mmCIF file of C-alpha atoms and ligand atoms in Angstrom:
data_model
loop_
_atom_site.group_PDB
_atom_site.id
_atom_site.type_symbol
_atom_site.label_atom_id
_atom_site.label_comp_id
_atom_site.label_asym_id
_atom_site.label_seq_id
_atom_site.Cartn_x
_atom_site.Cartn_y
_atom_site.Cartn_z
ATOM 1 C CA UNK A 1249 209.313 5.876 -282.499
ATOM 2 C CA UNK A 1250 211.217 8.585 -280.655
ATOM 3 C CA UNK A 1251 214.889 8.625 -281.476
ATOM 4 C CA UNK A 1252 218.008 10.621 -280.839
ATOM 5 C CA UNK A 1253 218.230 10.847 -284.650
ATOM 6 C CA UNK A 1254 216.002 13.891 -284.578
ATOM 7 C CA UNK A 1255 219.276 15.692 -284.089
ATOM 8 C CA UNK A 1256 217.901 18.986 -282.852
ATOM 9 C CA UNK A 1257 215.585 17.409 -280.332
ATOM 10 C CA UNK A 1258 216.664 16.249 -276.901
ATOM 11 C CA UNK A 1259 215.565 12.681 -276.194
ATOM 12 C CA UNK A 1260 215.270 11.756 -272.537
ATOM 13 C CA UNK A 1261 215.799 8.190 -271.286
ATOM 14 C CA UNK A 1262 215.448 6.646 -267.828
ATOM 15 C CA UNK A 1263 217.102 3.322 -266.956
ATOM 16 C CA UNK A 1264 216.526 1.441 -263.687
ATOM 17 C CA UNK A 1265 219.182 -0.751 -262.042
ATOM 18 C CA UNK A 1266 222.152 1.060 -263.608
ATOM 19 C CA UNK A 1267 224.705 0.177 -260.928
ATOM 20 C CA UNK A 1268 225.935 -2.857 -262.865
ATOM 21 C CA UNK A 1269 225.431 -5.260 -265.765
ATOM 22 C CA UNK A 1270 222.777 -4.591 -268.381
ATOM 23 C CA UNK A 1271 221.529 -1.336 -266.792
ATOM 24 C CA UNK A 1272 225.059 0.066 -266.531
ATOM 25 C CA UNK A 1273 225.883 -0.737 -270.183
ATOM 26 C CA UNK A 1274 222.494 0.452 -271.433
ATOM 27 C CA UNK A 1275 222.797 3.805 -269.671
ATOM 28 C CA UNK A 1276 226.264 4.311 -271.149
ATOM 29 C CA UNK A 1277 225.209 3.201 -274.653
ATOM 30 C CA UNK A 1278 222.210 5.559 -274.637
ATOM 31 C CA UNK A 1279 224.263 8.503 -273.360
ATOM 32 C CA UNK A 1280 227.017 7.829 -275.929
ATOM 33 C CA UNK A 1281 224.327 7.985 -278.611
ATOM 34 C CA UNK A 1282 223.024 11.359 -277.567
ATOM 35 C CA UNK A 1283 220.153 10.407 -275.261
ATOM 36 C CA UNK A 1284 219.907 12.563 -272.145
ATOM 37 C CA UNK A 1285 220.153 9.576 -269.848
ATOM 38 C CA UNK A 1286 219.123 9.200 -266.230
ATOM 39 C CA UNK A 1287 221.035 6.208 -264.904
ATOM 40 C CA UNK A 1288 219.031 5.357 -261.798
ATOM 41 C CA UNK A 1289 220.089 2.978 -259.023
ATOM 42 C CA UNK A 1290 218.983 2.199 -255.489
ATOM 43 C CA UNK A 1291 222.449 2.601 -253.972
ATOM 44 C CA UNK A 1292 224.315 5.736 -255.040
ATOM 45 C CA UNK A 1293 227.426 4.307 -253.368
ATOM 46 C CA UNK A 1294 227.742 2.185 -256.523
ATOM 47 C CA UNK A 1295 227.791 5.164 -258.902
ATOM 48 C CA UNK A 1296 231.544 5.959 -258.956
ATOM 49 C CA UNK A 1297 232.388 4.056 -262.117
ATOM 50 C CA UNK A 1298 229.549 5.431 -264.241
ATOM 51 C CA UNK A 1299 230.202 8.997 -263.002
ATOM 52 C CA UNK A 1300 233.885 8.627 -263.832
ATOM 53 C CA UNK A 1301 233.005 7.496 -267.389
ATOM 54 C CA UNK A 1302 230.446 10.283 -267.762
ATOM 55 C CA UNK A 1303 233.084 12.879 -266.834
ATOM 56 C CA UNK A 1304 235.840 11.324 -268.935
ATOM 57 C CA UNK A 1305 233.674 11.049 -272.065
ATOM 58 C CA UNK A 1306 231.571 14.172 -271.349
ATOM 59 C CA UNK A 1307 228.346 12.182 -271.614
ATOM 60 C CA UNK A 1308 224.810 13.602 -271.182
ATOM 61 C CA UNK A 1309 224.220 11.303 -268.206
ATOM 62 C CA UNK A 1310 222.870 11.947 -264.714
ATOM 63 C CA UNK A 1311 222.822 9.509 -261.831
ATOM 64 C CA UNK A 1312 219.713 9.455 -259.649
ATOM 65 C CA UNK A 1313 218.565 7.362 -256.714
ATOM 66 C CA UNK A 1314 215.616 5.102 -257.506
ATOM 67 C CA UNK A 1315 214.633 1.940 -255.640
ATOM 68 C CA UNK A 1316 211.897 0.158 -257.577
ATOM 69 C CA UNK A 1317 210.434 -1.242 -254.341
ATOM 70 C CA UNK A 1318 210.029 2.221 -252.805
ATOM 71 C CA UNK A 1319 207.108 4.391 -254.024
ATOM 72 C CA UNK A 1320 208.577 7.586 -252.590
ATOM 73 C CA UNK A 1321 211.954 7.133 -254.258
ATOM 74 C CA UNK A 1322 210.266 6.511 -257.644
ATOM 75 C CA UNK A 1323 207.997 9.545 -257.303
ATOM 76 C CA UNK A 1324 210.882 11.812 -256.305
ATOM 77 C CA UNK A 1325 213.139 10.590 -259.122
ATOM 78 C CA UNK A 1326 210.517 10.903 -261.873
ATOM 79 C CA UNK A 1327 209.364 14.325 -260.607
ATOM 80 C CA UNK A 1328 212.964 15.558 -260.637
ATOM 81 C CA UNK A 1329 213.529 14.298 -264.182
ATOM 82 C CA UNK A 1330 210.251 15.779 -265.429
ATOM 83 C CA UNK A 1331 211.113 19.143 -263.840
ATOM 84 C CA UNK A 1332 214.601 19.177 -265.324
ATOM 85 C CA UNK A 1333 213.360 18.087 -268.775
ATOM 86 C CA UNK A 1334 210.276 20.311 -269.107
ATOM 87 C CA UNK A 1335 207.893 17.420 -268.549
ATOM 88 C CA UNK A 1336 209.425 15.118 -271.144
ATOM 89 C CA UNK A 1337 210.489 11.482 -270.752
ATOM 90 C CA UNK A 1338 210.814 9.625 -274.055
ATOM 91 C CA UNK A 1339 212.244 6.243 -273.102
ATOM 92 C CA UNK A 1340 211.973 4.045 -270.010
ATOM 93 C CA UNK A 1341 214.090 0.911 -269.627
ATOM 94 C CA UNK A 1342 212.764 -1.263 -266.789
ATOM 95 C CA UNK A 1343 215.867 -3.284 -266.042
ATOM 96 C CA UNK A 1344 216.249 -3.577 -262.246
ATOM 97 C CA UNK A 1345 215.783 -7.108 -260.997
ATOM 98 C CA UNK A 1346 217.359 -10.194 -259.484
ATOM 99 C CA UNK A 1347 217.002 -13.959 -259.377
ATOM 100 C CA UNK A 1348 215.758 -16.139 -256.525
ATOM 101 C CA UNK A 1349 216.657 -19.823 -256.567
ATOM 102 C CA UNK A 1350 215.176 -22.750 -254.720
ATOM 103 C CA UNK A 1351 212.450 -25.397 -254.906
ATOM 104 C CA UNK A 1352 209.024 -23.846 -254.308
ATOM 105 C CA UNK A 1353 208.405 -25.871 -251.149
ATOM 106 C CA UNK A 1354 211.554 -24.488 -249.514
ATOM 107 C CA UNK A 1355 210.969 -20.835 -250.459
ATOM 108 C CA UNK A 1356 208.991 -18.642 -248.086
ATOM 109 C CA UNK A 1357 206.034 -16.547 -249.203
ATOM 110 C CA UNK A 1358 208.039 -13.529 -248.055
ATOM 111 C CA UNK A 1359 210.891 -14.449 -250.426
ATOM 112 C CA UNK A 1360 208.404 -14.929 -253.274
ATOM 113 C CA UNK A 1361 206.829 -11.553 -252.489
ATOM 114 C CA UNK A 1362 210.215 -9.832 -252.466
ATOM 115 C CA UNK A 1363 210.997 -11.370 -255.868
ATOM 116 C CA UNK A 1364 207.750 -9.999 -257.286
ATOM 117 C CA UNK A 1365 208.228 -6.634 -255.509
ATOM 118 C CA UNK A 1366 211.414 -6.021 -257.492
ATOM 119 C CA UNK A 1367 210.771 -7.815 -260.799
ATOM 120 C CA UNK A 1368 207.046 -7.137 -261.275
ATOM 121 C CA UNK A 1369 205.567 -4.538 -258.907
ATOM 122 C CA UNK A 1370 208.731 -2.462 -259.310
ATOM 123 C CA UNK A 1371 208.103 -2.291 -263.050
ATOM 124 C CA UNK A 1372 204.410 -1.476 -262.525
ATOM 125 C CA UNK A 1373 205.269 1.330 -260.086
ATOM 126 C CA UNK A 1374 207.735 3.019 -262.443
ATOM 127 C CA UNK A 1375 205.436 2.659 -265.465
ATOM 128 C CA UNK A 1376 202.488 4.102 -263.517
ATOM 129 C CA UNK A 1377 204.562 7.108 -262.494
ATOM 130 C CA UNK A 1378 205.814 7.763 -266.038
ATOM 131 C CA UNK A 1379 202.609 7.104 -267.992
ATOM 132 C CA UNK A 1380 200.891 10.459 -267.351
ATOM 133 C CA UNK A 1381 203.998 12.134 -268.798
ATOM 134 C CA UNK A 1382 204.215 9.872 -271.866
ATOM 135 C CA UNK A 1383 200.456 10.036 -272.472
ATOM 136 C CA UNK A 1384 200.474 13.827 -272.324
ATOM 137 C CA UNK A 1385 203.335 14.099 -274.792
ATOM 138 C CA UNK A 1386 201.651 11.364 -276.919
ATOM 139 C CA UNK A 1387 204.756 9.318 -277.461
ATOM 140 C CA UNK A 1388 207.187 7.117 -275.591
ATOM 141 C CA UNK A 1389 208.940 3.765 -275.574
ATOM 142 C CA UNK A 1390 208.893 1.387 -272.621
ATOM 143 C CA UNK A 1391 211.464 -1.416 -272.764
ATOM 144 C CA UNK A 1392 210.920 -4.190 -270.236
ATOM 145 C CA UNK A 1393 213.877 -6.469 -269.588
ATOM 146 C CA UNK A 1394 212.429 -9.927 -269.371
ATOM 147 C CA UNK A 1395 214.412 -13.108 -270.072
ATOM 148 C CA UNK A 1396 214.278 -16.393 -271.911
ATOM 149 C CA UNK A 1397 212.987 -17.398 -268.486
ATOM 150 C CA UNK A 1398 209.955 -15.271 -269.352
ATOM 151 C CA UNK A 1399 209.129 -17.841 -272.039
ATOM 152 C CA UNK A 1400 210.398 -21.151 -270.627
ATOM 153 C CA UNK A 1401 210.331 -22.595 -267.104
ATOM 154 C CA UNK A 1402 213.350 -24.255 -265.494
ATOM 155 C CA UNK A 1403 213.747 -26.298 -262.299
ATOM 156 C CA UNK A 1404 214.351 -24.379 -259.051
ATOM 157 C CA UNK A 1405 213.534 -21.048 -260.625
ATOM 158 C CA UNK A 1406 209.764 -20.940 -260.109
ATOM 159 C CA UNK A 1407 209.961 -17.568 -258.341
ATOM 160 C CA UNK A 1408 212.141 -15.873 -260.961
ATOM 161 C CA UNK A 1409 210.455 -17.542 -263.940
ATOM 162 C CA UNK A 1410 206.957 -16.689 -262.710
ATOM 163 C CA UNK A 1411 208.022 -13.063 -262.156
ATOM 164 C CA UNK A 1412 209.299 -12.854 -265.750
ATOM 165 C CA UNK A 1413 206.201 -14.648 -267.127
ATOM 166 C CA UNK A 1414 204.146 -12.027 -265.270
ATOM 167 C CA UNK A 1415 206.212 -9.266 -266.837
ATOM 168 C CA UNK A 1416 205.618 -10.774 -270.287
ATOM 169 C CA UNK A 1417 201.841 -10.913 -269.798
ATOM 170 C CA UNK A 1418 201.775 -7.422 -268.374
ATOM 171 C CA UNK A 1419 203.808 -6.018 -271.286
ATOM 172 C CA UNK A 1420 201.744 -7.796 -273.926
ATOM 173 C CA UNK A 1421 198.519 -6.458 -272.428
ATOM 174 C CA UNK A 1422 199.538 -2.840 -271.884
ATOM 175 C CA UNK A 1423 201.039 -2.687 -275.394
ATOM 176 C CA UNK A 1424 197.422 -2.657 -276.661
ATOM 177 C CA UNK A 1425 196.142 -0.009 -274.264
ATOM 178 C CA UNK A 1426 199.104 2.327 -274.738
ATOM 179 C CA UNK A 1427 199.441 2.156 -278.528
ATOM 180 C CA UNK A 1428 196.624 4.693 -279.109
ATOM 181 C CA UNK A 1429 198.690 7.217 -277.101
ATOM 182 C CA UNK A 1430 201.789 6.608 -279.240
ATOM 183 C CA UNK A 1431 203.473 4.636 -276.467
ATOM 184 C CA UNK A 1432 205.304 1.505 -277.553
ATOM 185 C CA UNK A 1433 205.980 -1.390 -275.162
ATOM 186 C CA UNK A 1434 208.820 -3.762 -276.023
ATOM 187 C CA UNK A 1435 210.154 -6.910 -274.380
ATOM 188 C CA UNK A 1436 213.851 -7.759 -274.409
ATOM 189 C CA UNK A 1437 214.626 -11.399 -273.586
ATOM 190 C CA UNK A 1438 218.292 -12.103 -272.914
ATOM 191 C CA UNK A 1439 219.791 -15.551 -272.501
ATOM 192 C CA UNK A 1440 222.650 -15.867 -270.019
ATOM 193 C CA UNK A 1441 224.540 -12.568 -269.784
ATOM 194 C CA UNK A 1442 227.798 -12.024 -267.943
ATOM 195 C CA UNK A 1443 226.817 -9.513 -265.249
ATOM 196 C CA UNK A 1444 226.588 -9.513 -261.455
ATOM 197 C CA UNK A 1445 223.356 -11.511 -261.787
ATOM 198 C CA UNK A 1446 225.019 -14.712 -260.555
ATOM 199 C CA UNK A 1447 226.739 -13.061 -257.583
ATOM 200 C CA UNK A 1448 223.499 -11.194 -256.717
ATOM 201 C CA UNK A 1449 221.469 -14.398 -257.015
ATOM 202 C CA UNK A 1450 219.508 -15.119 -253.835
ATOM 203 C CA UNK A 1451 219.098 -18.656 -252.595
ATOM 204 C CA UNK A 1452 216.094 -19.169 -250.336
ATOM 205 C CA UNK A 1453 216.984 -19.175 -246.619
ATOM 206 C CA UNK A 1454 215.552 -22.643 -246.073
ATOM 207 C CA UNK A 1455 216.946 -24.165 -249.217
ATOM 208 C CA UNK A 1456 219.233 -27.059 -248.454
ATOM 209 C CA UNK A 1457 222.594 -26.913 -250.130
ATOM 210 C CA UNK A 1458 226.217 -27.320 -249.217
ATOM 211 C CA UNK A 1459 227.298 -24.975 -252.009
ATOM 212 C CA UNK A 1460 225.509 -21.803 -250.946
ATOM 213 C CA UNK A 1461 227.363 -19.817 -248.322
ATOM 214 C CA UNK A 1462 224.219 -18.295 -246.873
ATOM 215 C CA UNK A 1463 222.324 -21.484 -246.202
ATOM 216 C CA UNK A 1464 222.580 -24.633 -244.163
ATOM 217 C CA UNK A 1465 223.009 -28.065 -245.586
ATOM 218 C CA UNK A 1466 220.239 -30.553 -245.020
ATOM 219 C CA UNK A 1467 220.902 -33.804 -246.758
ATOM 220 C CA UNK A 1468 217.497 -34.996 -245.612
ATOM 221 C CA UNK A 1469 215.763 -32.505 -247.839
ATOM 222 C CA UNK A 1470 213.851 -34.272 -250.602
ATOM 223 C CA UNK A 1471 215.295 -31.640 -252.947
ATOM 224 C CA UNK A 1472 218.950 -31.914 -251.872
ATOM 225 C CA UNK A 1473 220.163 -33.704 -255.004
ATOM 226 C CA UNK A 1474 218.441 -31.540 -257.587
ATOM 227 C CA UNK A 1475 219.423 -28.410 -255.641
ATOM 228 C CA UNK A 1476 223.114 -29.394 -255.512
ATOM 229 C CA UNK A 1477 223.077 -30.278 -259.194
ATOM 230 C CA UNK A 1478 221.368 -27.069 -260.310
ATOM 231 C CA UNK A 1479 223.478 -24.744 -258.175
ATOM 232 C CA UNK A 1480 226.679 -26.410 -259.338
ATOM 233 C CA UNK A 1481 225.570 -25.957 -262.959
ATOM 234 C CA UNK A 1482 224.442 -22.338 -262.480
ATOM 235 C CA UNK A 1483 227.665 -20.333 -262.039
ATOM 236 C CA UNK A 1484 229.736 -21.927 -264.865
ATOM 237 C CA UNK A 1485 227.045 -20.827 -267.351
ATOM 238 C CA UNK A 1486 228.040 -17.206 -266.727
ATOM 239 C CA UNK A 1487 231.736 -17.706 -267.465
ATOM 240 C CA UNK A 1488 231.453 -17.668 -271.265
ATOM 241 C CA UNK A 1489 228.144 -15.853 -271.453
ATOM 242 C CA UNK A 1490 227.408 -12.887 -273.753
ATOM 243 C CA UNK A 1491 228.546 -9.490 -272.448
ATOM 244 C CA UNK A 1492 225.856 -7.010 -271.303
ATOM 245 C CA UNK A 1493 226.792 -4.613 -274.111
ATOM 246 C CA UNK A 1494 224.990 -7.059 -276.461
ATOM 247 C CA UNK A 1495 221.737 -6.340 -274.638
ATOM 248 C CA UNK A 1496 222.445 -2.597 -274.644
ATOM 249 C CA UNK A 1497 222.979 -2.680 -278.430
ATOM 250 C CA UNK A 1498 219.645 -4.421 -278.986
ATOM 251 C CA UNK A 1499 217.865 -1.876 -276.773
ATOM 252 C CA UNK A 1500 219.521 0.991 -278.638
ATOM 253 C CA UNK A 1501 218.541 -0.509 -282.021
ATOM 254 C CA UNK A 1502 214.968 -1.026 -280.899
ATOM 255 C CA UNK A 1503 214.436 2.474 -279.575
ATOM 256 C CA UNK A 1504 216.048 4.143 -282.574
ATOM 257 C CA UNK A 1505 214.316 2.009 -285.196
ATOM 258 C CA UNK A 1506 211.352 3.380 -287.090
ATOM 259 C CA UNK A 1507 209.946 -0.104 -287.797
ATOM 260 C CA UNK A 1508 209.313 -1.609 -284.406
ATOM 261 C CA UNK A 1509 205.894 -3.164 -283.880
ATOM 262 C CA UNK A 1510 204.237 -2.503 -280.510
ATOM 263 C CA UNK A 1511 204.545 -5.514 -278.213
ATOM 264 C CA UNK A 1512 207.565 -6.943 -280.068
ATOM 265 C CA UNK A 1513 209.949 -9.362 -278.362
ATOM 266 C CA UNK A 1514 213.723 -9.344 -278.876
ATOM 267 C CA UNK A 1515 215.912 -12.271 -277.878
ATOM 268 C CA UNK A 1516 219.561 -11.534 -277.046
ATOM 269 C CA UNK A 1517 222.452 -14.025 -277.143
ATOM 270 C CA UNK A 1518 223.108 -17.173 -279.189
ATOM 271 C CA UNK A 1519 221.974 -19.359 -276.291
ATOM 272 C CA UNK A 1520 218.615 -17.574 -276.228
ATOM 273 C CA UNK A 1521 218.021 -18.078 -279.964
ATOM 274 C CA UNK A 1522 219.124 -21.727 -279.808
ATOM 275 C CA UNK A 1523 216.967 -22.511 -276.796
ATOM 276 C CA UNK A 1524 213.850 -20.921 -278.290
ATOM 277 C CA UNK A 1525 214.457 -22.775 -281.558
ATOM 278 C CA UNK A 1526 214.749 -26.087 -279.706
ATOM 279 C CA UNK A 1527 211.627 -25.291 -277.678
ATOM 280 C CA UNK A 1528 209.689 -24.560 -280.860
ATOM 281 C CA UNK A 1529 210.716 -27.822 -282.495
ATOM 282 C CA UNK A 1530 210.210 -30.174 -279.561
ATOM 283 C CA UNK A 1531 207.103 -31.538 -277.963
ATOM 284 C CA UNK A 1532 206.506 -30.620 -274.304
ATOM 285 C CA UNK A 1533 207.631 -34.106 -273.322
ATOM 286 C CA UNK A 1534 210.841 -34.009 -275.384
ATOM 287 C CA UNK A 1535 211.735 -30.569 -274.100
ATOM 288 C CA UNK A 1536 211.182 -31.580 -270.475
ATOM 289 C CA UNK A 1537 213.502 -34.538 -270.906
ATOM 290 C CA UNK A 1538 216.141 -32.256 -272.377
ATOM 291 C CA UNK A 1539 215.947 -29.768 -269.480
ATOM 292 C CA UNK A 1540 216.138 -32.522 -266.858
HETATM 293 N N1 NAP B 1659 222.351 -11.718 -266.488
HETATM 294 C C1 NAP B 1659 221.518 -12.543 -267.065
HETATM 295 O O1 NAP B 1659 221.875 -13.692 -267.414
HETATM 296 C C2 NAP B 1659 220.094 -12.099 -267.344
HETATM 297 C C3 NAP B 1659 219.363 -12.837 -268.284
HETATM 298 C C4 NAP B 1659 218.061 -12.459 -268.559
HETATM 299 C C5 NAP B 1659 217.506 -11.364 -267.942
HETATM 300 N N2 NAP B 1659 218.239 -10.661 -267.039
HETATM 301 C C6 NAP B 1659 217.587 -9.511 -266.408
HETATM 302 O O2 NAP B 1659 218.376 -8.360 -266.626
HETATM 303 C C7 NAP B 1659 218.117 -7.398 -265.618
HETATM 304 C C8 NAP B 1659 219.432 -6.829 -265.123
HETATM 305 O O3 NAP B 1659 220.193 -7.837 -264.516
HETATM 306 P P1 NAP B 1659 221.765 -7.997 -264.717
HETATM 307 O O4 NAP B 1659 221.994 -9.276 -265.403
HETATM 308 O O5 NAP B 1659 222.350 -6.753 -265.288
HETATM 309 O O6 NAP B 1659 222.223 -8.230 -263.200
HETATM 310 P P2 NAP B 1659 222.993 -7.282 -262.167
HETATM 311 O O7 NAP B 1659 224.352 -6.967 -262.672
HETATM 312 O O8 NAP B 1659 222.860 -7.976 -260.861
HETATM 313 O O9 NAP B 1659 222.141 -5.942 -262.160
HETATM 314 C C9 NAP B 1659 220.879 -5.878 -261.563
HETATM 315 C C10 NAP B 1659 220.550 -4.442 -261.272
HETATM 316 O O10 NAP B 1659 219.238 -4.367 -260.698
HETATM 317 C C11 NAP B 1659 219.356 -3.585 -259.505
HETATM 318 N N3 NAP B 1659 218.293 -3.829 -258.548
HETATM 319 C C12 NAP B 1659 217.949 -4.958 -257.893
HETATM 320 N N4 NAP B 1659 216.913 -4.723 -257.081
HETATM 321 C C13 NAP B 1659 216.614 -3.390 -257.205
HETATM 322 C C14 NAP B 1659 215.665 -2.514 -256.633
HETATM 323 N N5 NAP B 1659 214.806 -2.926 -255.693
HETATM 324 N N6 NAP B 1659 215.640 -1.205 -257.031
HETATM 325 C C15 NAP B 1659 216.499 -0.758 -257.947
HETATM 326 N N7 NAP B 1659 217.457 -1.525 -258.500
HETATM 327 C C16 NAP B 1659 217.496 -2.825 -258.143
HETATM 328 C C17 NAP B 1659 220.729 -3.911 -258.956
HETATM 329 O O11 NAP B 1659 221.097 -2.958 -257.975
HETATM 330 P P3 NAP B 1659 222.158 -3.294 -256.803
HETATM 331 O O12 NAP B 1659 223.513 -3.181 -257.441
HETATM 332 O O13 NAP B 1659 221.906 -2.251 -255.783
HETATM 333 O O14 NAP B 1659 221.871 -4.688 -256.332
HETATM 334 C C18 NAP B 1659 221.521 -3.816 -260.248
HETATM 335 O O15 NAP B 1659 221.734 -2.485 -260.607
HETATM 336 C C19 NAP B 1659 217.284 -8.113 -264.550
HETATM 337 O O16 NAP B 1659 215.926 -7.753 -264.686
HETATM 338 C C20 NAP B 1659 217.459 -9.580 -264.898
HETATM 339 O O17 NAP B 1659 216.369 -10.370 -264.496
HETATM 340 C C21 NAP B 1659 219.526 -11.005 -266.732
#
């Protein structure tokens, strides 16, 4: 596993979605630990805080524009990094993503596609662009930020959950094909983490709720009650959630450890461990009752 512990060797890391939350903290944690870190984000207007910290702490961190839904922006960013780093990229953290909420019947195909564009195809695009570099150098670590929702389904989250399940299957499969090239693929599965995830949460345009500001209320919707209940329960979960630095620490440990098995999964947060434990010990029927 490539690490910044090889003190004389520069180790280059790329993180997507670094404007806030887990990506922001991961970029800072990597840079503080000696990784030459490219904190990428789709909107450079959100880079002030990380640039300020970089300057204050003299960190080896660069901010670059990268929108995971835009082929050209990915190509340009990765080419720039490869040119600046003599063709080397050691670590990729696929973090960019968001949640879409709503009952499947009230979500449009377009909204589903957009969810997969960011959370799944975005990851595929960045990996495809970086693989020739990692394969040539015959090493690399790819960390995919999944979720407990990549292991367990919940009501009203079919779009998000299916995108994270897809990411899990993708990661598990490519871990086999990339291992012979010295490339390790890892899944990180946080529970609820206190980031901008809840404020960035999208609620489908046709989803009926009185709580969402962006949507209209339709009490005649067959899903009105469950939607109200779930949305009301969603935000409070973030109030006492684990801080994003917890995820960053796990990522840092994983990429600096010599003993990580390809394809390994890492839960983050007490809620994540508890939930997976409960899931393991309950029948499908018992677990369903608990979730409802
Ligand atoms: N927070 C949680 O409870 C939780 C739990 C499990 C997994 N996760 C996963 O953790 C990852 C990071 O989320 P977070 O919790 O840190 O939320 P966050 O604070 O909302 O950060 C999400 C990041 O992804 C970026 N992003 C969204 N779409 C993008 C695109 N098309 N191209 C590039 N960047 C894009 C956002 O950029 P903008 O600022 O421009 O929107 C932001 O930088 C996500 O994959 C999420 O699914 C979060």
